Short mmCIF file of C-alpha atoms in Angstrom, two decimals:
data_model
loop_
_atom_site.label_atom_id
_atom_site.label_comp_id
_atom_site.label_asym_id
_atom_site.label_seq_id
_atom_site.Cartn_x
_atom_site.Cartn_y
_atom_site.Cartn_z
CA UNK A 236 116.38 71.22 127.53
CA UNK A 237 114.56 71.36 131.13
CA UNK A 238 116.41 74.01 132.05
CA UNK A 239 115.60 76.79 129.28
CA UNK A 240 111.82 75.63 129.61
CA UNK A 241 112.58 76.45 133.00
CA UNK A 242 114.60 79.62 132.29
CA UNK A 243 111.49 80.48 130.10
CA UNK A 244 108.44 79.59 132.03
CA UNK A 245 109.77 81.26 134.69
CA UNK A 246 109.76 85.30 133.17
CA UNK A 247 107.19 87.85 134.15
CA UNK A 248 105.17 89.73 131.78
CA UNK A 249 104.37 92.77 133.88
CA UNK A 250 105.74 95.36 131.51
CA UNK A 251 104.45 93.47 128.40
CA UNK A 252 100.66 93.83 129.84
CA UNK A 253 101.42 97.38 131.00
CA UNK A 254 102.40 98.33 127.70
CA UNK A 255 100.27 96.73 125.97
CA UNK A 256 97.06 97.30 127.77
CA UNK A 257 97.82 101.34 128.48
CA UNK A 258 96.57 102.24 124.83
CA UNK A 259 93.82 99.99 125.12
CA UNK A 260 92.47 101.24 128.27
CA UNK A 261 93.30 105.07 127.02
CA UNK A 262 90.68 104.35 124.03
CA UNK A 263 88.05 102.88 126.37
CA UNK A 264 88.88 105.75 128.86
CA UNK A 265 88.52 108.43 125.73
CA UNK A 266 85.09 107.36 124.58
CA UNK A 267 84.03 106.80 128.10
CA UNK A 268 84.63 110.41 129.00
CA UNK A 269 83.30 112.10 126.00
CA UNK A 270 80.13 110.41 126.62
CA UNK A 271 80.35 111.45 130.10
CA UNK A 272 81.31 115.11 129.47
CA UNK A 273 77.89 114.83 126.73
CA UNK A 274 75.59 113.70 129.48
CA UNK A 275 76.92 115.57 132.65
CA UNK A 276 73.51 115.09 134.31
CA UNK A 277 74.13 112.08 134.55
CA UNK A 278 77.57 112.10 136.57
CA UNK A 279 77.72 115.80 137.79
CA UNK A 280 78.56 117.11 140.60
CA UNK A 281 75.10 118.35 141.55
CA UNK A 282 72.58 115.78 140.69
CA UNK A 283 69.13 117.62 142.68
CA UNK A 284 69.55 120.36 139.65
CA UNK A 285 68.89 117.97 137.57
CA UNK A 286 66.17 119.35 134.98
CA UNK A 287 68.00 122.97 134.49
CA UNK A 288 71.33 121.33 133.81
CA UNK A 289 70.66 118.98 131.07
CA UNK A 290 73.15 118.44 128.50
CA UNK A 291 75.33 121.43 130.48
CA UNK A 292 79.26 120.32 131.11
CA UNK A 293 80.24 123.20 134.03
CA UNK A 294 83.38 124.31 135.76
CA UNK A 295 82.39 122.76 138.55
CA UNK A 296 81.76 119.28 136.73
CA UNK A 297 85.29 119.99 134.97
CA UNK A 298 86.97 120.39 138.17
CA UNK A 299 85.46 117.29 139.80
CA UNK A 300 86.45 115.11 136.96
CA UNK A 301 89.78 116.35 136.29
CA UNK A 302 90.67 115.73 140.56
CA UNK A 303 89.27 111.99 139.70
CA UNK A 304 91.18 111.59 136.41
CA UNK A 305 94.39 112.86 138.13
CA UNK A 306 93.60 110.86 141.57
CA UNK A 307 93.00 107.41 139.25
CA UNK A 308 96.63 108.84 137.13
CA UNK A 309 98.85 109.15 140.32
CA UNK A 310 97.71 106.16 141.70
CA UNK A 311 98.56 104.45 138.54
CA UNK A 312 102.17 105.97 138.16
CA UNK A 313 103.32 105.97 141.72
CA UNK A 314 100.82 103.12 143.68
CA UNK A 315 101.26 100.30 140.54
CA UNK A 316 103.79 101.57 138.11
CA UNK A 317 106.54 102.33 139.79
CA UNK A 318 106.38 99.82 142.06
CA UNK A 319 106.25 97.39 138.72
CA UNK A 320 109.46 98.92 137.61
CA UNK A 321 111.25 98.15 141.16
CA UNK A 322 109.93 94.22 140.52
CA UNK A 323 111.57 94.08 137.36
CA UNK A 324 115.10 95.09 138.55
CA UNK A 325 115.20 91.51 140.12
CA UNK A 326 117.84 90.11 137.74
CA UNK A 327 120.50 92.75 139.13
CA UNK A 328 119.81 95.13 136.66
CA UNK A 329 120.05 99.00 137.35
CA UNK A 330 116.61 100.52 137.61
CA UNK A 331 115.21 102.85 134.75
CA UNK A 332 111.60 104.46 134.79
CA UNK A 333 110.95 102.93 131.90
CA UNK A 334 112.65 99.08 131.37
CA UNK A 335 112.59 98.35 127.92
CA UNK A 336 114.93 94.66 128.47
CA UNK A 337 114.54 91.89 131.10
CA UNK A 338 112.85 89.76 133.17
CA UNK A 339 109.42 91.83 132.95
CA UNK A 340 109.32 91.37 128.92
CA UNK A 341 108.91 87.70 128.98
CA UNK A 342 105.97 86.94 126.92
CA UNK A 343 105.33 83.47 128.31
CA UNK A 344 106.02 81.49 131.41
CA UNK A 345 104.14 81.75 134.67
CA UNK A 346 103.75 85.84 134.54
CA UNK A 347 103.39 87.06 138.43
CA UNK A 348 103.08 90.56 137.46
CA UNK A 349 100.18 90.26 134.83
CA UNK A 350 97.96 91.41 137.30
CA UNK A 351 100.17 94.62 138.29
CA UNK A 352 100.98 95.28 134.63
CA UNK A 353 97.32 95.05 133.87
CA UNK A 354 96.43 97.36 136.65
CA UNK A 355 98.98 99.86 135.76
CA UNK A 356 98.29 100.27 132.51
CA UNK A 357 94.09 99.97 133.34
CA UNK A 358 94.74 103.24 135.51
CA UNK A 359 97.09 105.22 133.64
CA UNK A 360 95.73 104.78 130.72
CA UNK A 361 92.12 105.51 131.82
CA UNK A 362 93.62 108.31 133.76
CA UNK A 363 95.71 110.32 132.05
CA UNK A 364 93.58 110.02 128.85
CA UNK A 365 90.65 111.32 130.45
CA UNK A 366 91.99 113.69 132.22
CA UNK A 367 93.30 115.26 128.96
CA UNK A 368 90.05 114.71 126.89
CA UNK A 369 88.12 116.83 130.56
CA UNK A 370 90.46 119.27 130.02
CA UNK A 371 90.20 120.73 126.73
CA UNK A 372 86.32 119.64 127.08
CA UNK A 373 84.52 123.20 126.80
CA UNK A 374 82.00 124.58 129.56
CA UNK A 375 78.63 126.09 129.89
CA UNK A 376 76.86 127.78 132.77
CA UNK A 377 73.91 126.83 133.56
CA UNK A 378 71.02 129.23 132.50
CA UNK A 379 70.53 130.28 135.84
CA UNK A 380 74.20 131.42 136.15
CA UNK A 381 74.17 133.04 132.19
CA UNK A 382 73.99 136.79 132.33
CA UNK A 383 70.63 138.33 130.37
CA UNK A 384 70.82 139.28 126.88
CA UNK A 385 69.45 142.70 126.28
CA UNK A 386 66.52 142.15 124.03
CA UNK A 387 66.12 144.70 121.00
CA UNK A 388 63.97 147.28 122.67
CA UNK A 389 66.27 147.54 125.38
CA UNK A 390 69.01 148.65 122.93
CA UNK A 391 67.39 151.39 121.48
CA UNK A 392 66.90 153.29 124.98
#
């Protein structure tokens, strides 16, 4: 009996919080950044315009956001993921992007990758969700940069 509470308490749960916590972090991400792409004045690129800009998601704002959302995404995938997989092959087992058996499904024991499985899935998640939702987010230009309607004396010249 010692022995398979050891066998048990001994399992990490990195993939388990990874998984788990992805989707979680992808909805917090998602209604994070439509809130952010609604108030752009508030975490644009060019804060000192700040009165002619309100309420106005640019290009430029786009652009920043989606290098952020894709910096926080890589470093998710290669800095914490993939290292996560290459933990789990431990127990001699071939490695696969995407273990789905194993030491790293444990859902109990003493967990030493909880913290690299929450990590992981707190920055892709986050990431890759926002970075789609900036995306597909449509843009304004400032009025400053809009070209001038012709009013309708101007059309009858």
């Amino acid at each position: 009996p010692s022995e398979v509470n050891k066998i048990y308490f001994e399992r990490k749960m990195g993939m388990c919080m990874c998984t788990f916590m992805a989707p979680v972090f992808a909805c917090a991400g998602g209604i994070a950044t439509c809130i952010a792409n609604s108030v752009p004045c508030c975490i644009g690129s060019s804060s000192n315009q700040h009165e002619e800009r309100k309420h106005v998601f640019t290009r430029e704002d786009r652009r920043w956001r989606l290098i952020i959302f894709g910096v926080l995404f890589l470093i998710g995938l290669f800095g914490l993921y993939l290292p996560l997989t290459i933990l789990c092959i431990e127990d001699g087992s071939s490695w696969r992007l995407y273990p789905t058996s194993g030491e790293c499904w444990s859902t109990g024991g003493s967990i030493p990758y909880i913290g690299l499985g929450l990590f992981a899935g707190a920055f892709l998640g986050v990431g890759l969700m926002s970075f789609l939702l900036t995306l597909c987010w449509r843009t304004e230009e400032p009025r400053e940069h809009r070209s001038p309607t012709p009013s309708s004396g101007e059309l009858e010249a």
